[in-house]
Coordinates of C-alpha atoms in Angstrom, one line a residue:
M261 CA -60.9 -29.2 -65.1
V262 CA -59.2 -31.6 -62.7
P263 CA -55.5 -30.7 -62.1
A264 CA -53.1 -33.1 -63.7
R265 CA -49.9 -34.7 -62.5
C266 CA -46.9 -35.7 -64.6
P267 CA -45.7 -39.3 -64.1
G268 CA -42.9 -39.6 -61.6
P269 CA -42.0 -37.9 -58.3
C270 CA -43.2 -34.4 -58.0
A271 CA -40.2 -32.1 -57.6
S272 CA -40.1 -29.4 -60.3
L273 CA -41.6 -26.5 -62.2
A274 CA -44.3 -27.0 -64.8
L275 CA -44.6 -25.0 -68.0
V276 CA -48.2 -24.7 -69.1
L277 CA -49.3 -23.4 -72.5
L278 CA -53.0 -22.7 -72.5
L279 CA -54.4 -23.3 -75.9
G280 CA -58.0 -22.7 -74.9
S281 CA -60.0 -22.5 -71.7
G282 CA -59.2 -24.5 -68.6
V283 CA -56.4 -24.6 -66.1
A284 CA -53.8 -27.3 -65.6
F285 CA -51.1 -27.7 -62.9
C286 CA -48.3 -30.2 -63.3
L287 CA -45.3 -31.2 -61.3
G288 CA -42.8 -33.8 -62.3
Q289 CA -39.2 -34.9 -62.5
N290 CA -37.3 -35.6 -65.8
D291 CA -40.5 -35.9 -67.7
T292 CA -40.2 -34.0 -71.0
E293 CA -43.0 -35.5 -73.1
P294 CA -45.9 -33.2 -73.7
I295 CA -49.2 -34.3 -72.2
V296 CA -52.4 -33.2 -73.8
L297 CA -55.3 -32.9 -71.3
E298 CA -59.0 -32.2 -71.7
G299 CA -59.8 -28.6 -72.2
K300 CA -57.1 -28.1 -74.9
C301 CA -54.3 -27.8 -72.5
L302 CA -50.7 -28.6 -73.3
V303 CA -48.4 -29.3 -70.4
V304 CA -44.6 -29.7 -70.6
C305 CA -42.6 -30.9 -67.6
D306 CA -38.9 -30.5 -67.3
S307 CA -36.8 -30.4 -64.1
N308 CA -33.3 -30.5 -65.7
P309 CA -31.5 -27.4 -64.2
S310 CA -29.5 -25.2 -66.5
S311 CA -26.0 -23.9 -65.5
D312 CA -27.5 -20.8 -63.9
G313 CA -30.2 -22.6 -61.9
G314 CA -33.0 -22.0 -64.4
V315 CA -35.2 -24.6 -66.0
T316 CA -35.3 -25.3 -69.7
S317 CA -38.2 -27.2 -71.3
S318 CA -38.2 -29.7 -74.2
L319 CA -39.8 -27.0 -76.4
G320 CA -36.9 -24.7 -75.9
I321 CA -38.8 -22.5 -73.4
S322 CA -36.6 -21.4 -70.5
V323 CA -37.3 -20.0 -67.1
R324 CA -34.2 -18.4 -65.6
S325 CA -33.4 -16.5 -62.5
A326 CA -33.0 -12.7 -62.4
G327 CA -29.3 -13.2 -62.1
A328 CA -29.1 -14.5 -65.6
K329 CA -30.2 -11.2 -67.2
V330 CA -27.3 -9.3 -68.9
A331 CA -27.7 -6.4 -71.3
F332 CA -26.2 -3.1 -72.1
S333 CA -26.6 -0.3 -74.6
A334 CA -24.2 2.7 -74.8
V335 CA -24.4 5.9 -76.9
R336 CA -22.3 8.8 -77.9
G337 CA -24.4 11.8 -77.0
T338 CA -21.9 14.6 -78.0
N339 CA -19.3 15.1 -80.7
H340 CA -15.9 14.4 -79.4
E341 CA -12.5 14.8 -81.0
P342 CA -10.3 11.8 -80.3
S343 CA -8.3 12.3 -77.1
D344 CA -4.8 11.1 -76.5
M345 CA -6.2 7.9 -74.9
S346 CA -8.4 7.3 -78.0
N347 CA -5.5 7.9 -80.4
T348 CA -3.3 5.4 -78.4
S349 CA -5.7 2.5 -78.0
M350 CA -8.0 3.3 -81.0
T351 CA -10.9 2.3 -78.7
I352 CA -14.2 3.9 -79.6
Y353 CA -15.5 5.6 -76.4
F354 CA -19.1 6.3 -75.4
D355 CA -20.4 8.8 -72.9
Q356 CA -23.9 7.6 -71.9
V357 CA -25.3 4.3 -70.8
L358 CA -29.0 3.7 -71.7
V359 CA -29.2 0.2 -70.4
N360 CA -26.7 -1.7 -68.2
I361 CA -28.5 -4.7 -66.6
G362 CA -25.9 -6.4 -64.4
N363 CA -23.5 -3.5 -64.6
H364 CA -21.1 -5.4 -66.8
F365 CA -20.4 -2.5 -69.2
D366 CA -17.6 -0.2 -68.1
L367 CA -18.5 3.2 -69.5
K368 CA -15.1 4.8 -68.8
A369 CA -13.2 2.1 -70.6
S370 CA -16.2 1.4 -73.0
V371 CA -15.6 -2.3 -72.6
F372 CA -18.1 -5.1 -71.8
L373 CA -16.8 -7.8 -69.4
A374 CA -18.7 -11.0 -69.7
P375 CA -20.0 -12.3 -66.3
R376 CA -20.5 -15.9 -67.6
R377 CA -19.9 -18.2 -70.5
G378 CA -22.7 -18.1 -73.0
I379 CA -24.0 -17.0 -76.4
Y380 CA -24.2 -13.2 -76.6
S381 CA -25.6 -10.9 -79.3
F382 CA -23.6 -7.7 -80.1
S383 CA -24.3 -4.8 -82.5
F384 CA -22.8 -1.4 -83.2
H385 CA -23.5 1.7 -85.3
V386 CA -20.5 4.1 -85.4
V387 CA -21.3 7.4 -87.2
K388 CA -18.5 9.5 -88.7
V389 CA -19.4 13.2 -88.7
Y390 CA -18.1 15.6 -91.4
N391 CA -15.3 13.2 -92.2
R392 CA -14.3 12.3 -95.8
Q393 CA -12.0 9.5 -94.7
T394 CA -13.0 5.8 -94.9
I395 CA -13.2 4.2 -91.5
Q396 CA -13.1 0.6 -90.5
V397 CA -14.5 -0.4 -87.2
N398 CA -13.8 -3.8 -85.6
L399 CA -15.7 -5.6 -82.8
M400 CA -13.0 -7.0 -80.6
Q401 CA -13.2 -10.1 -78.4
N402 CA -10.3 -9.7 -76.1
D403 CA -7.5 -8.7 -78.5
Y404 CA -9.0 -10.4 -81.6
P405 CA -11.2 -8.7 -84.3
V406 CA -14.4 -10.7 -84.8
I407 CA -16.3 -8.7 -87.4
S408 CA -15.7 -5.4 -89.2
A409 CA -17.8 -2.6 -90.7
F410 CA -16.9 0.2 -93.1
A411 CA -18.1 3.7 -93.9
G412 CA -16.4 5.4 -96.9
D413 CA -18.8 7.6 -98.8
Q414 CA -17.0 10.9 -99.6
D415 CA -20.2 12.9 -100.4
V416 CA -22.2 12.7 -97.1
T417 CA -21.7 14.5 -93.9
R418 CA -22.8 11.6 -91.7
E419 CA -22.4 7.9 -92.4
A420 CA -22.4 4.8 -90.2
A421 CA -20.4 1.6 -90.0
S422 CA -22.8 -1.0 -88.7
N423 CA -22.7 -4.7 -88.0
G424 CA -24.0 -7.4 -85.6
V425 CA -23.1 -10.9 -84.6
L426 CA -23.8 -13.8 -82.2
L427 CA -20.7 -14.9 -80.3
M428 CA -19.7 -17.6 -77.9
V429 CA -18.1 -15.7 -75.1
E430 CA -16.2 -17.1 -72.1
R431 CA -16.4 -15.7 -68.6
E432 CA -14.3 -12.5 -68.2
D433 CA -13.9 -12.1 -72.0
R434 CA -13.7 -8.4 -72.9
V435 CA -15.7 -7.0 -75.9
S436 CA -15.2 -3.5 -77.3
L437 CA -15.0 -1.5 -80.5
K438 CA -11.8 -0.5 -82.1
L439 CA -11.1 2.0 -85.0
E440 CA -8.9 -0.1 -87.3
R441 CA -8.6 2.4 -90.1
G442 CA -9.2 6.1 -90.6
T443 CA -9.9 8.7 -88.0
L444 CA -13.0 10.0 -86.2
M445 CA -12.0 13.7 -86.4
G446 CA -15.2 15.7 -86.1
G447 CA -16.7 13.3 -83.6
W448 CA -19.0 10.3 -83.6
K449 CA -22.2 11.6 -82.1
Y450 CA -25.3 9.2 -82.3
S451 CA -23.0 6.1 -82.4
T452 CA -24.3 3.1 -80.4
F453 CA -22.9 -0.1 -79.0
S454 CA -25.2 -2.8 -77.6
G455 CA -25.2 -6.4 -76.4
F456 CA -27.0 -9.0 -74.3
L457 CA -26.8 -12.5 -73.1
V458 CA -29.0 -14.8 -75.3
F459 CA -28.5 -17.8 -73.1
P460 CA -25.7 -19.2 -70.8
L461 CA -23.8 -22.4 -71.4

């Protein structure tokens, strides 16, 4: 197959979706209309830069730099009676980091600090152990509760308060978990808190 060129000056990255055999190469500027070539090849050109220096196509396909990758996942690996600090702030603390791409999750404070404005996904799973009290866990964005989850079954030894959400987050916003109701006496082993950047704005 003969390589193809998108109309206009050549100045950008091409996104090529191979639907069959054949190879295509395309460079263009501000050309977002798909071009169908011989050999069942679909080419999409887009040179509009995103806020983080990446390229986003008209099909919603995005190519971003490594600096745009943000993700974390923390876990409670041991049972832990609430400390004085826990009782004062009601923050739910974690003791292990499984993933911390970009190093934006502060394990000691158990707080995520957003490095850039964007849409983020957050989820949590807080397990109460040998505790007959009802607990309410809030996902906090700065000082404001965004979503809550409850666990209140009186007849089980372990029960989890779980929830998840997509949030628009500003740069340097802080996201954490807070125990709004009840206690975590007995510990919260196996609890998790995770989040990642879906796309920057």
